[in-house]
Tab-separated table of C-alpha atoms and ligand atoms in Angstrom:
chain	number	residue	atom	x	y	z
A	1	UNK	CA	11.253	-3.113	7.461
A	2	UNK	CA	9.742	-0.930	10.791
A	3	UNK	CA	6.073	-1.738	11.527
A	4	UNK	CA	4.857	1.079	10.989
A	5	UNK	CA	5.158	0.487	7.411
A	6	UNK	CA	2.835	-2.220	7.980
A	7	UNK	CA	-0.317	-2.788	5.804
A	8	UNK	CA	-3.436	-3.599	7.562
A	9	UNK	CA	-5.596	-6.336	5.241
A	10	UNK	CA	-9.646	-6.235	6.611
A	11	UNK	CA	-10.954	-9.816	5.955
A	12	UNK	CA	-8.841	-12.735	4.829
A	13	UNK	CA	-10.861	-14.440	2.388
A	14	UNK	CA	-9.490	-15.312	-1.214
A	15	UNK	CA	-8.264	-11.243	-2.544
A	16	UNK	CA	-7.285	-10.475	1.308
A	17	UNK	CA	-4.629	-13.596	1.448
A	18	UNK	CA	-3.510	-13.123	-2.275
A	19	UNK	CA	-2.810	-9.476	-1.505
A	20	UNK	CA	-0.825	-10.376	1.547
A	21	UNK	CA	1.383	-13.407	-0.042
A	22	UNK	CA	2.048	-10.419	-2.856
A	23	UNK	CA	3.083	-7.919	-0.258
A	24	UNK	CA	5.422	-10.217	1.491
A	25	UNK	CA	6.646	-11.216	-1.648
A	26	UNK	CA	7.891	-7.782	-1.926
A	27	UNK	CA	9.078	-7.796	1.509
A	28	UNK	CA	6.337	-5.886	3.433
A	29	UNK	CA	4.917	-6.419	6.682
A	30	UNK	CA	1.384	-7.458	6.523
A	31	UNK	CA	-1.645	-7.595	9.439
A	32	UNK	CA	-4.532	-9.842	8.160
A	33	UNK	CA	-7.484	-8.842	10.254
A	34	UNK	CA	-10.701	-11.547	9.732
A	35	UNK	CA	-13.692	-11.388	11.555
A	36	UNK	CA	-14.282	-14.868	11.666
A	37	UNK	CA	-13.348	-17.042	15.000
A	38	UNK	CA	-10.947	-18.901	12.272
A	39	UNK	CA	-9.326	-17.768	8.931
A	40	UNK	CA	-11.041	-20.948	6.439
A	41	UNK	CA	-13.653	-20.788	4.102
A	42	UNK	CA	-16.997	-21.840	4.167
A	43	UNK	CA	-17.538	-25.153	2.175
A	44	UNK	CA	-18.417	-25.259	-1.295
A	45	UNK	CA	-17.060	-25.767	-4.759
A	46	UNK	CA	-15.451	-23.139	-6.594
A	47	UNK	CA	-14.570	-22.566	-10.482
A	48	UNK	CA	-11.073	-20.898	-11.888
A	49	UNK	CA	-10.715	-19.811	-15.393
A	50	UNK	CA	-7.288	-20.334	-16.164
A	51	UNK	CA	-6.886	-16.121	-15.963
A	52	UNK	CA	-6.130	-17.437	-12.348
A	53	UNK	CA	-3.051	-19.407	-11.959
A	54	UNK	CA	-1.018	-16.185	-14.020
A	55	UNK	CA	-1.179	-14.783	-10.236
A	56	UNK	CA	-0.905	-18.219	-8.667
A	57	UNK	CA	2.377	-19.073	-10.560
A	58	UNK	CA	4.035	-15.344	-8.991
A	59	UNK	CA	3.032	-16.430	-5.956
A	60	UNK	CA	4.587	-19.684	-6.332
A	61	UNK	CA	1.633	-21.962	-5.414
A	62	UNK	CA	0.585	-23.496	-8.942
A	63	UNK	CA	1.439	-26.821	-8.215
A	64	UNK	CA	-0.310	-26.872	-4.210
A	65	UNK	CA	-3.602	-25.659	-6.131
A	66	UNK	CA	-3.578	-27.941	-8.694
A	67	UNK	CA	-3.066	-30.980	-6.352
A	68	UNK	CA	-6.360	-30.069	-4.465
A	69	UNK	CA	-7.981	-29.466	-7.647
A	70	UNK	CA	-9.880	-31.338	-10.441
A	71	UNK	CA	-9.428	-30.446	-14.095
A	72	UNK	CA	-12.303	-31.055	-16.344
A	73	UNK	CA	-12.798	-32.280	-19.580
A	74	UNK	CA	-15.472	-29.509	-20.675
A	75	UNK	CA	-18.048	-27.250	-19.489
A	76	UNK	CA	-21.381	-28.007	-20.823
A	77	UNK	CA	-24.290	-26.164	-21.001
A	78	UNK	CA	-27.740	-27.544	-21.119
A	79	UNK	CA	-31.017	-26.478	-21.770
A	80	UNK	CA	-32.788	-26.945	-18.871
A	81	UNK	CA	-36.335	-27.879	-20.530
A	82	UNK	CA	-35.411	-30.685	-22.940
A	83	UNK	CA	-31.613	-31.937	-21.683
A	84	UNK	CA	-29.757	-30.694	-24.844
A	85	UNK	CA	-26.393	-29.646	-24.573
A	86	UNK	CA	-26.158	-26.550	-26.157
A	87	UNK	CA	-22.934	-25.130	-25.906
A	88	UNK	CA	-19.600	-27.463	-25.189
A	89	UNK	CA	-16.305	-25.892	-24.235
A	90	UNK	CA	-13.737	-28.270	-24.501
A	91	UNK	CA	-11.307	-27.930	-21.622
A	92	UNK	CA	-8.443	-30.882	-22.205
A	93	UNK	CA	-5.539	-30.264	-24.083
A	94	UNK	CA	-6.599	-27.822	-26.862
A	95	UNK	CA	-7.704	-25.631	-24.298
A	96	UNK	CA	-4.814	-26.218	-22.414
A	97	UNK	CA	-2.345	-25.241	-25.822
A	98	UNK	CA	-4.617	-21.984	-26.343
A	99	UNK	CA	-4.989	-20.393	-22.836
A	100	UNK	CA	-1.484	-22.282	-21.180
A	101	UNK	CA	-3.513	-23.140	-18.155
A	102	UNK	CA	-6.147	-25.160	-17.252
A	103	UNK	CA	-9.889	-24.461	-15.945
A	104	UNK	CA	-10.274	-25.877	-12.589
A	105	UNK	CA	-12.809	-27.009	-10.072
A	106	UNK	CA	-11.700	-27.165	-6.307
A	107	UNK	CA	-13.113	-26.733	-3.123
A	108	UNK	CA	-13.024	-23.567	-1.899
A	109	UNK	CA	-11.199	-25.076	1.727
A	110	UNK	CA	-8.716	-26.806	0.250
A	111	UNK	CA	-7.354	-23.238	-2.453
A	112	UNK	CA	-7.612	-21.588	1.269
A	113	UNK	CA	-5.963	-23.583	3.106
A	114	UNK	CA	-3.117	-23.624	0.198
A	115	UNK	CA	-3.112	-19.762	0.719
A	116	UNK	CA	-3.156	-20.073	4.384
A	117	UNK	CA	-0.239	-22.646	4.148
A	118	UNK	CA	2.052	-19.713	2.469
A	119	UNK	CA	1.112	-17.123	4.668
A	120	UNK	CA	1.811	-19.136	7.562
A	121	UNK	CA	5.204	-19.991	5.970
A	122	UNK	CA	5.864	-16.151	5.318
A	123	UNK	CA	7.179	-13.991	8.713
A	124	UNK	CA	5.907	-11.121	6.975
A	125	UNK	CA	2.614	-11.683	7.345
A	126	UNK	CA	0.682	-11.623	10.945
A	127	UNK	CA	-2.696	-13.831	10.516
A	128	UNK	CA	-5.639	-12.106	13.177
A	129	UNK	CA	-8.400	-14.462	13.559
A	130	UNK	CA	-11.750	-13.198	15.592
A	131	UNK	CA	-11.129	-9.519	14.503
A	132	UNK	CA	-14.162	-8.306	13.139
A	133	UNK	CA	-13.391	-4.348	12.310
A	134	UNK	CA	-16.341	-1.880	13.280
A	135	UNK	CA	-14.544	1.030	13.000
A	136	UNK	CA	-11.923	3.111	11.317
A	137	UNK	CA	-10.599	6.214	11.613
A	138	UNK	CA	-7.916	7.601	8.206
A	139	UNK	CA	-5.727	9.763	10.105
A	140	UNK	CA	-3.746	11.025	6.989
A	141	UNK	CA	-0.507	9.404	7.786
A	142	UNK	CA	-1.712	6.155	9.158
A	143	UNK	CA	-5.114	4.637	9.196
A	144	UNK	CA	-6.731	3.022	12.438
A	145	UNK	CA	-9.358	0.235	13.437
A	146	UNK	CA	-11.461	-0.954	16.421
A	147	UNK	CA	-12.442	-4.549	16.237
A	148	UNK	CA	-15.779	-5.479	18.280
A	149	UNK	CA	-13.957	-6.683	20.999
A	150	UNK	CA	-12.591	-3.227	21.664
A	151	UNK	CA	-8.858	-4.349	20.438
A	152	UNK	CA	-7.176	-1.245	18.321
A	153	UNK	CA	-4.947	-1.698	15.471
A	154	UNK	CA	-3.240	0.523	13.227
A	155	UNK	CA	-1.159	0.607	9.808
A	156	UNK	CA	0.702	2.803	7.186
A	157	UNK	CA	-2.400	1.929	4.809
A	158	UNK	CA	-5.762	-0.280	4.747
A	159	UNK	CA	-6.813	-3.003	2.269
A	160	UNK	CA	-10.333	-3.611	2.710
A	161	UNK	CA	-10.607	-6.816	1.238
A	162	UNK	CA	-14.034	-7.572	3.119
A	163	UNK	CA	-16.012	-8.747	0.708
A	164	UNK	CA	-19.908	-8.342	-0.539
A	165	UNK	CA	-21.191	-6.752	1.995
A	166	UNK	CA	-18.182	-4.553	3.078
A	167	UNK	CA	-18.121	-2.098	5.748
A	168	UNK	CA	-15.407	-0.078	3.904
A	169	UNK	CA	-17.797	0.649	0.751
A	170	UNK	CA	-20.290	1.486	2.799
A	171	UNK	CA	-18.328	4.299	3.842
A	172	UNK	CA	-16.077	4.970	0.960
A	173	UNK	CA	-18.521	4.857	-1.987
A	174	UNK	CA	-21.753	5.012	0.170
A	175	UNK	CA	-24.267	3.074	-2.833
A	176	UNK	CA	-26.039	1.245	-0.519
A	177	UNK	CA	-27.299	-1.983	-0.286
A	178	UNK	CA	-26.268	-4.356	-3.320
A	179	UNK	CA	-28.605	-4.788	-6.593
A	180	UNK	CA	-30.829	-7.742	-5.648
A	181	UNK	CA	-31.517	-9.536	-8.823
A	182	UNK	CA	-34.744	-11.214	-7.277
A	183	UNK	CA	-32.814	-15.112	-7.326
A	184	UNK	CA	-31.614	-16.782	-4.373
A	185	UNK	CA	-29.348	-19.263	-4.399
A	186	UNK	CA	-29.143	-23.031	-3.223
A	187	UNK	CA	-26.247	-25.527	-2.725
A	188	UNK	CA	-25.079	-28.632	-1.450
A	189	UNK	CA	-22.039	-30.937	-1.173
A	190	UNK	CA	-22.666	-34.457	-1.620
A	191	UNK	CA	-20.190	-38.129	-1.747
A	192	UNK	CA	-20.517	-39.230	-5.721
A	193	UNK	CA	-21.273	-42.242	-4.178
A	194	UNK	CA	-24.905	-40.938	-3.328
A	195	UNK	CA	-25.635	-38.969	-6.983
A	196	UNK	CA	-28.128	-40.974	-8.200
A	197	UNK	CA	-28.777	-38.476	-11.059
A	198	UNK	CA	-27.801	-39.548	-14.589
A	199	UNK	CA	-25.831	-36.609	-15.541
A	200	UNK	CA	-21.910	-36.384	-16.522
A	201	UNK	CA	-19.920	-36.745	-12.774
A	202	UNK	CA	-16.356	-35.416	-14.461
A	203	UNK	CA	-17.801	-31.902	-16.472
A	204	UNK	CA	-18.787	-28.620	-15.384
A	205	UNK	CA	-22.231	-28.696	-15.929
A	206	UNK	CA	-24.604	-25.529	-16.509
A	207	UNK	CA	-28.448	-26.077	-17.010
A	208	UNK	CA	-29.994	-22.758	-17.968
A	209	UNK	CA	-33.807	-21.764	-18.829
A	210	UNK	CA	-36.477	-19.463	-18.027
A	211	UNK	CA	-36.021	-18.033	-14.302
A	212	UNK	CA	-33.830	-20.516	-13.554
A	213	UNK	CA	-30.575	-22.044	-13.693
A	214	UNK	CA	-28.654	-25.655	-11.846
A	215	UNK	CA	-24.765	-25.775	-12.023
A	216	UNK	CA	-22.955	-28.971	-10.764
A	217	UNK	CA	-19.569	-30.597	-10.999
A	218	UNK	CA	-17.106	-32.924	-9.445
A	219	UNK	CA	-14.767	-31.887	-6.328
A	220	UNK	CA	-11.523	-33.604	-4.521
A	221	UNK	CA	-10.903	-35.505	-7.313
A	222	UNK	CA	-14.401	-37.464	-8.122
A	223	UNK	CA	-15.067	-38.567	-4.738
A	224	UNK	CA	-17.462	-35.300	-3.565
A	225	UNK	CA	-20.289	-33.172	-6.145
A	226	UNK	CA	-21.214	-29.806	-5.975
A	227	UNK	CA	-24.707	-28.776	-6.781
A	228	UNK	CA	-25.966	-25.172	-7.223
A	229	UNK	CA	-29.379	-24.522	-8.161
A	230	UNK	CA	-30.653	-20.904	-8.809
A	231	UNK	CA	-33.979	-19.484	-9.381
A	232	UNK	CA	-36.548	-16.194	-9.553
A	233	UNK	CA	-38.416	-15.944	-6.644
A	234	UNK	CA	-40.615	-13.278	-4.702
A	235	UNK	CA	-39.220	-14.575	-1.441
A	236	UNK	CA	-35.613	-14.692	-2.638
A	237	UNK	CA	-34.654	-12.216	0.576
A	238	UNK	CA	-37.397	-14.168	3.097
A	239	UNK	CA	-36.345	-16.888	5.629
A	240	UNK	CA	-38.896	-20.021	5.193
A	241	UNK	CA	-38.844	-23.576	6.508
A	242	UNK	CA	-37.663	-26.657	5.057
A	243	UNK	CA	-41.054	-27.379	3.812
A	244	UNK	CA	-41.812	-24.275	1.787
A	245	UNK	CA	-38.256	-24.603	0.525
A	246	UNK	CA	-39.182	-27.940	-0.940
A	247	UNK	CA	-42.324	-26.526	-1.980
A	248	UNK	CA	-40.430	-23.477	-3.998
A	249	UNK	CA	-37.988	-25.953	-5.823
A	250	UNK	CA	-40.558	-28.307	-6.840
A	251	UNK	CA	-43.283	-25.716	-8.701
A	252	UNK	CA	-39.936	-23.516	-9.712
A	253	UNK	CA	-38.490	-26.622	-11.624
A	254	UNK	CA	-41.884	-28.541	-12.690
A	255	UNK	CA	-41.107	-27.955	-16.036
A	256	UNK	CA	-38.014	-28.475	-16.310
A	257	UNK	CA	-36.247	-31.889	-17.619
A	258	UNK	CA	-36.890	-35.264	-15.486
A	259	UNK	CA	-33.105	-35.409	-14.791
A	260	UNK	CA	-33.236	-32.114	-12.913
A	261	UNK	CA	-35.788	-33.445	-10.403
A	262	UNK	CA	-33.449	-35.764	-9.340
A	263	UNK	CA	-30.862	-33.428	-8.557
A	264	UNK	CA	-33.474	-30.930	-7.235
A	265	UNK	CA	-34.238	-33.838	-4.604
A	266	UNK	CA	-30.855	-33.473	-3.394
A	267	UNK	CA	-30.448	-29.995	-2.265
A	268	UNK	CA	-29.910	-29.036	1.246
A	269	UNK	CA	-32.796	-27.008	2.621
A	270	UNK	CA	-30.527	-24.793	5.284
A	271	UNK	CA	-28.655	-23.029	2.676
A	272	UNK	CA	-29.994	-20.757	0.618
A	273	UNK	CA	-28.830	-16.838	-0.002
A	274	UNK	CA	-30.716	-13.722	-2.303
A	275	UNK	CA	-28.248	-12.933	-5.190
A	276	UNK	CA	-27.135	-9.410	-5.894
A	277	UNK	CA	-24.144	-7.772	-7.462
A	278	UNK	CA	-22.803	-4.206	-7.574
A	279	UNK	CA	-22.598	-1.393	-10.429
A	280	UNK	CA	-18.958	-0.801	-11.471
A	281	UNK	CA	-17.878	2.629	-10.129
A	282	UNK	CA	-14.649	4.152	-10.962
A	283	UNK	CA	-12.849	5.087	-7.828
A	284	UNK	CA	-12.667	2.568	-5.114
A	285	UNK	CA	-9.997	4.358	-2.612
A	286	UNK	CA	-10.272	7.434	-0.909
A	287	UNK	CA	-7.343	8.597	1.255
A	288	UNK	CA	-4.729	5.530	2.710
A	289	UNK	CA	-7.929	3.304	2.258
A	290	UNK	CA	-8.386	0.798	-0.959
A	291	UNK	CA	-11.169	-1.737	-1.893
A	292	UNK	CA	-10.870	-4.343	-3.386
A	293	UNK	CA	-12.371	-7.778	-4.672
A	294	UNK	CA	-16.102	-7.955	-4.011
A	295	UNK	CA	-16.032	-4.943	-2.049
A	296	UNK	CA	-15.015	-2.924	-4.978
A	297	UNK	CA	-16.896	-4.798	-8.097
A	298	UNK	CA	-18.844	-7.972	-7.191
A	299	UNK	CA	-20.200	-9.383	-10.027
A	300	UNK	CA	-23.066	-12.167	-10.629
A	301	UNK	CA	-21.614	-15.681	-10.823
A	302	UNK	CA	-22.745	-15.818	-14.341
A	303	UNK	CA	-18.938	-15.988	-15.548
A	304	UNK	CA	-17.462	-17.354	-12.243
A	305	UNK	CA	-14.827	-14.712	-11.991
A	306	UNK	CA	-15.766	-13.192	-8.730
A	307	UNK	CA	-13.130	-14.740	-6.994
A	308	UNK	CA	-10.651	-14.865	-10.556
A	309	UNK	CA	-11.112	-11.030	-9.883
A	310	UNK	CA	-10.334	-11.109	-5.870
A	311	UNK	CA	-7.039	-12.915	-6.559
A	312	UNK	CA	-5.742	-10.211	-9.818
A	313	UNK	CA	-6.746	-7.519	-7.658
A	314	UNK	CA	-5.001	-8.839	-5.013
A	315	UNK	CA	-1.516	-9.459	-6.767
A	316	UNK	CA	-1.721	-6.129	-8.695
A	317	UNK	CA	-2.288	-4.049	-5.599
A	318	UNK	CA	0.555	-5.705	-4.395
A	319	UNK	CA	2.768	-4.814	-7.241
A	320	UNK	CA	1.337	-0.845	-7.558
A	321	UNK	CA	2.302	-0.322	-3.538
A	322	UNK	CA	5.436	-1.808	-3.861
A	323	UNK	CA	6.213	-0.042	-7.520
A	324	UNK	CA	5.153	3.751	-5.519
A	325	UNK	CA	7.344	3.591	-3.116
A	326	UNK	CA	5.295	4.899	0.169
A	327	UNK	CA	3.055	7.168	-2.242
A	328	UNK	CA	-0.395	5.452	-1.345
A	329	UNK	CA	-2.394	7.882	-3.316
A	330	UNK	CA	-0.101	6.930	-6.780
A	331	UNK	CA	-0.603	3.122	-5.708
A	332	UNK	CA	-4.104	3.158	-5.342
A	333	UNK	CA	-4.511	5.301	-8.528
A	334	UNK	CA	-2.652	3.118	-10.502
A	335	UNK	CA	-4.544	0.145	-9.229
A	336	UNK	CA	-7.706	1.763	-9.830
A	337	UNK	CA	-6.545	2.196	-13.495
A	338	UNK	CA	-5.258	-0.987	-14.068
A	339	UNK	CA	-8.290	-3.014	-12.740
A	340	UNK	CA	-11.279	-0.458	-13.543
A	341	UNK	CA	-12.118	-1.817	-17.238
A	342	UNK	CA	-11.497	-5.506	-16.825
A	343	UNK	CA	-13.375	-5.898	-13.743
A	344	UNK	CA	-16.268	-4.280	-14.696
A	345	UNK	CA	-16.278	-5.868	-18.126
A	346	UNK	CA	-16.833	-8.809	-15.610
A	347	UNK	CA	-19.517	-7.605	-14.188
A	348	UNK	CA	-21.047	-6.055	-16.822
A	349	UNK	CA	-20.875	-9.333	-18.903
A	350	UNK	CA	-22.301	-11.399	-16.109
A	351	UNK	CA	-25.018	-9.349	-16.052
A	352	UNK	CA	-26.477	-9.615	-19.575
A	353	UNK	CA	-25.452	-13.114	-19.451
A	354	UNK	CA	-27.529	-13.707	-16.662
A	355	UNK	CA	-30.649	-11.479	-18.038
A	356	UNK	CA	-30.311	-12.774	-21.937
A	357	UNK	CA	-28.502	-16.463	-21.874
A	358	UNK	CA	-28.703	-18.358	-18.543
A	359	UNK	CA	-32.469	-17.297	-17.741
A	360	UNK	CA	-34.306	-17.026	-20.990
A	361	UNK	CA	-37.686	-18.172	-21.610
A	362	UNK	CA	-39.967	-18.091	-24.826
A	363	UNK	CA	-39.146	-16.419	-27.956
A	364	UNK	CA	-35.292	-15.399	-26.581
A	365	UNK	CA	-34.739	-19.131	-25.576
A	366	UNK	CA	-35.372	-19.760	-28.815
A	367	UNK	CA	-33.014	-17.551	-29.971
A	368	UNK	CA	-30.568	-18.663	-28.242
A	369	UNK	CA	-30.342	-22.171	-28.780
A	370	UNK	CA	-30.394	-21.254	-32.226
A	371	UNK	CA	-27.531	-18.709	-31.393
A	372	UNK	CA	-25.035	-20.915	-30.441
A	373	UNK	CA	-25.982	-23.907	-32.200
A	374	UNK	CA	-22.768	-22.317	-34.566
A	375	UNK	CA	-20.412	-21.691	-32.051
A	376	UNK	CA	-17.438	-23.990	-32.352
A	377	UNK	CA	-14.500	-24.254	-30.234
A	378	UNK	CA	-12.384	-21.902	-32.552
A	379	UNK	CA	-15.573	-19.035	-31.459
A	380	UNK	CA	-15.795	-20.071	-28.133
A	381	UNK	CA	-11.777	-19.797	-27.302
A	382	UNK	CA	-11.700	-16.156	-29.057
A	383	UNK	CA	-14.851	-15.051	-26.958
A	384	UNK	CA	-12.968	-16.032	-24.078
A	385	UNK	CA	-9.531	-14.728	-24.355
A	386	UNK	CA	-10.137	-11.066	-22.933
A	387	UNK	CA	-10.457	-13.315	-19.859
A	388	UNK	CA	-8.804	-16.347	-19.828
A	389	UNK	CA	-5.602	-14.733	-21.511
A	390	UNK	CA	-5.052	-13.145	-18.226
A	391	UNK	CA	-4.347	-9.849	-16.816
A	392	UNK	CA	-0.925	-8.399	-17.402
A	393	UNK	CA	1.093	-7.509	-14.662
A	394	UNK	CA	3.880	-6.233	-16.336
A	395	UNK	CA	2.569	-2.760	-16.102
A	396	UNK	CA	1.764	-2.801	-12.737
A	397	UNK	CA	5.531	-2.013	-11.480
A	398	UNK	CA	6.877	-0.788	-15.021
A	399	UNK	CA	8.962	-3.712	-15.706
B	401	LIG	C1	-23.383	-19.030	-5.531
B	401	LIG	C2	-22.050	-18.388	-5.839
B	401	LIG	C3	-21.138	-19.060	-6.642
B	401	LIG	C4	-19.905	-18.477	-6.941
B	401	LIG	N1	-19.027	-19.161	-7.741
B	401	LIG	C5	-17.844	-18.595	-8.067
B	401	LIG	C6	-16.920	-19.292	-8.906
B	401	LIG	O1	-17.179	-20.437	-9.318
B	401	LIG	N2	-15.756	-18.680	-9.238
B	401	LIG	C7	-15.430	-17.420	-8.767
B	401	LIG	O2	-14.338	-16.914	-9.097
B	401	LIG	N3	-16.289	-16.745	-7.962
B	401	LIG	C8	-17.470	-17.299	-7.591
B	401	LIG	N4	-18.332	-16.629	-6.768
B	401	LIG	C9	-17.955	-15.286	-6.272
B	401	LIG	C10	-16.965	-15.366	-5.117
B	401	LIG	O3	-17.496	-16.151	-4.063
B	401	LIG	C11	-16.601	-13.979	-4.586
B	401	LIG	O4	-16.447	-13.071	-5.667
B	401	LIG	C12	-15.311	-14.004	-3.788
B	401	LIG	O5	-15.475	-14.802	-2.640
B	401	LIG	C13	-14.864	-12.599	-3.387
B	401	LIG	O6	-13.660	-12.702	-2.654
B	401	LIG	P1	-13.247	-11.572	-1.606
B	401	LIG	O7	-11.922	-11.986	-1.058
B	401	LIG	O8	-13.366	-10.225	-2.237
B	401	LIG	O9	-14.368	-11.619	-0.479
B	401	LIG	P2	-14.838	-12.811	0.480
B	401	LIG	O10	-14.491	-14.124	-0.072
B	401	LIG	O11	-16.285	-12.536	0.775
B	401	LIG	O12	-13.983	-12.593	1.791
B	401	LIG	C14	-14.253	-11.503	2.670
B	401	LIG	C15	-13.669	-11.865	4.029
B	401	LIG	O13	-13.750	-10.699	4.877
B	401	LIG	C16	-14.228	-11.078	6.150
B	401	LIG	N5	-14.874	-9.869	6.712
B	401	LIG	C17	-16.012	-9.268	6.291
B	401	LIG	N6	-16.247	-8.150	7.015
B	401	LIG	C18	-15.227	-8.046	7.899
B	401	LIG	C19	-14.899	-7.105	8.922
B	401	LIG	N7	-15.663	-6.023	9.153
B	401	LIG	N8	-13.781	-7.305	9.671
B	401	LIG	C20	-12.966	-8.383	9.444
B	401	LIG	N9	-13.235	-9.313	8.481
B	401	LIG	C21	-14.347	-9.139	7.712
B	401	LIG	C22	-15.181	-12.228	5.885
B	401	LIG	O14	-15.358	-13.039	7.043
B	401	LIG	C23	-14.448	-12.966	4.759
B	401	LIG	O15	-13.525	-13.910	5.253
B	401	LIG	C24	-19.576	-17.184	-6.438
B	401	LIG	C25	-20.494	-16.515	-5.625
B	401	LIG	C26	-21.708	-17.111	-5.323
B	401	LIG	C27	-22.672	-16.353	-4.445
C-alpha cells in the first residue's frame, strides 16, 4: 500500500485508536495525530454496555479488555433523598445469556493502553504524539494539516476523531459552542481501602434526585473506587477555590441521604468540568473530511455510551472506507447512514433521561419511583436491547 493512500486520524483518544486498529485491519496505512505530549488517557473510570466488545471481539482485543476490567453484579439506582434502590439491573449471568457480553467497569488507562498495545503491534499504523492540528486545508484529492509547532502533514482522507470540543466541527458543521446543561461535573479516584462510606463496593451505583445526581463503582479489580458526583449550579462554567467548592457540594447535597455526605466528603476539589452535549445533525463529513465520536454526536453521560459510540463509529468507518474502494464521498455517506439514527437515539435518550429520571424533584420524583417500582428484569433487558444488542456491522461492507 503507497502512502499516499494514507489516512490521517486527528486525536487518538478511544474512536481515533478503534478507527485506526480497523483500518489496519483492512490493511491501510494509518497517521494518528494527538495533540497531547503523550497518547494515554486522563484517569478515571469508565462504563461499557456490552454493545462494546461486538467491535472489541473484530478487533481481536476481548480478552486484553476484560483482564483490566471489572464485571459487576448489577447496576443500581438509588434515590438520592431516602437511600432506596429503585431500579436493579442484574448484570451476572442472566444478563450475560441475554446480551452475550458482559457490562464492564475499567479504567479508562488501562482500555487505552490495551488499544495502544495493538496499534503499536500493527506497522500500519504511525502513532504522532505532541501534534496538536490548528489547521487544515481539503485540497480535493488529499487533505492537509499544520500542527502548532509548524510541522505539515498530509493524507488521502481525514478522520477527525477530536473529540467534544473539536476543531473539525467547528468548521464542518459550524453550531457553535456545545449545549451547556447548567451541571458541572466532579470526580475522584480513591484506594477501597479509604471508602469509608457504607454503600455496595462491587455494583455500579447511580444516586439520582432533584438537580443532582452521584455515580460510583469499583475499578482494577476492587482495589481502586470511582466517584462522580453531578449537580445544577449557576457557576457550573466559573473557576472557584477549594473552599467555595466545598461550600457548593455541601448546600447542593444537604438534603440528600446521610450516606451521600460521606461520599460527598471525598471528592477532589481540582476537578470539576460544566456538562454539555450536542444536537444530532445529519451530515457530519463534508469533502475527504469525516467526524466522528464526540465530535459528531456527544451525548450526556446519562446512558454512558459516549465512548460505546466512539468505538462503533470507529470500526464502521473502518469497514465503509475499506468496502468503497478509494470513493471517500460513498464511505462517508454510508457511514453517515449507518450511524445517524442510533447515535442520536443516544443522545436523544440521554437527554430526557437526564431532564425526567436522573434529576427529578417533587411531583415527577414521585412519579418516577412509582414508575419503575414495576420494572422487572424481563422490562429492563427489552428496554435495553436497541443498545446492548449491538450495532450490526454486517452492512457496513455488504457481507
Ligand atoms: C463525567 C463523564 C462521564 C462519562 N462516562 C462515560 C461512560 O461511563 N461510558 C462512555 O461510553 N462514555 C462516557 N463518557 C463520554 C466519553 O468520555 C466520550 O464520549 C468519549 O471520550 C468520546 O471519545 P472520542 O474518541 O470521540 O473523543 P475523546 O476521548 O475526547 O478524544 C479526543 C482526542 O483528540 C485529541 N485532540 C483534540 N483536539 C485535537 C487537535 N486539534 N489535534 C490533535 N489532537 C486533538 C484529544 O487530546 C483527545 O486525545 C463520559 C463523559 C463524562 C464527561
Amino acid at each position: 500500500m503507497s502512502t499516499d493512500d494514507q489516512i490521517l486520524i486527528v486525536g487518538g483518544g478511544l474512536g481515533g485508536l478503534t478507527a485506526a486498529l480497523g483500518l489496519a485491519r483492512r490493511g491501510r496505512s494509518v497517521r494518528v495525530l494527538e495533540g497531547a505530549p503523550e497518547f494515554g488517557a486522563i484517569g478515571y473510570g469508565i462504563q461499557f454496555g456490552p454493545n462494546v466488545f461486538h467491535a472489541f471481539d473484530r478487533l481481536g482485543i476481548s480478552d486484553q479488555v476484560l483482564a483490566v476490567a471489572d464485571t459487576p453484579p448489577a447496576l443500581l439506582m438509588l434515590d438520592v433523598l431516602t437511600g432506596k434502590v429503585l431500579v436493579r439491573i442484574p448484570t451476572g449471568a442472566s444478563f450475560r445469556a441475554r446480551f452475550k457480553y458482559p457490562y464492564i467497569i475499567v479504567h479508562r488507562i488501562d482500555l487505552h493502553n490495551v488499544l495502544l498495545d495493538a496499534c503499536r503491534r500493527n506497522g500500519a499504523i504511525e502513532l504522532v504524539p505532541d501534534a496538536m492540528v490548528k489547521s487544515f486545508e481539503d485540497g480535493g484529492d488529499r487533505v492537509a494539516v499544520t500542527t502548532a509547532d509548524g510541522r505539515s502533514f498530509s493524507g488521502a482522507a481525514l478522520i477527525a476523531a477530536d473529540g467534544f470540543r473539536s476543531l473539525f466541527r467547528a468548521a464542518l458543521i459550524g453550531d457553535g459552542e456545545p449545549r451547556w446543561t447548567g451541571y458541572a461535573a466532579m470526580r475522584t479516584i480513591l484506594p477501597m481501602a479509604e471508602l469509608e462510606a457504607d454503600v455496595p463496593r462491587d455494583c455500579v451505583v447511580l444516586w439520582g434526585g432533584p438537580g443532582c445526581h452521584i455515580v460510583h463503582y469499583p475499578l482494577r479489580h476492587g482495589s481502586e473506587f470511582n466517584l462522580v458526583a453531578v449537580f445544577r449550579t449557576s457557576t457550573y462554567a466559573e473557576k472557584g477555590d477549594a473552599a467555595s467548592y466545598r461550600a457548593e457540594l455541601k448546600e447542593t447535597y444537604r438534603d440528600a441521604h446521610p450516606t451521600t455526605h460521606a461520599l460527598i466528603a471525598m471528592i477532589d476539589l481540582q476537578w470539576r468540568r460544566p456538562i454539555g452535549d450536542r444536537a444530532p445533525v445529519r451530515h457530519w463529513h463534508k469533502g475527504r473530511i469525516v467526524l466522528l465520536g464526540d465530535a459528531a454526536h456527544a451525548p450526556l453521560q446519562s446512558l454512558a455510551q459516549g465512548a460505546g459510540m466512539a468505538i462503533e463509529d470507529g470500526l464502521c468507518l473502518a469497514e465503509t472506507i475499506h468496502a468503497a474502494n478509494g470513493d471517500y464521498g460513498q464511505a462517508f455517506r454510508r457511514f453517515e447512514q449507518l450511524r445517524l439514527v442510533r447515535t442520536a437515539r443516544v443522545q436523544l435518550e440521554s437527554r430526557a433521561m437526564w431532564d425526567f429520571f436522573y434529576h427529578v424533584g417533587g411531583i415527577e420524583r414521585d412519579v418516577r419511583n412509582a414508575t419503575v417500582a414495576g420494572w422487572d428484569e424481563a422490562y429492563l433487558f427489552d428496554c435495553l436491547s436497541w443498545l446492548y444488542d449491538g450495532f450490526e456491522l454486517k452492512s457496513a461492507n455488504g457481507r
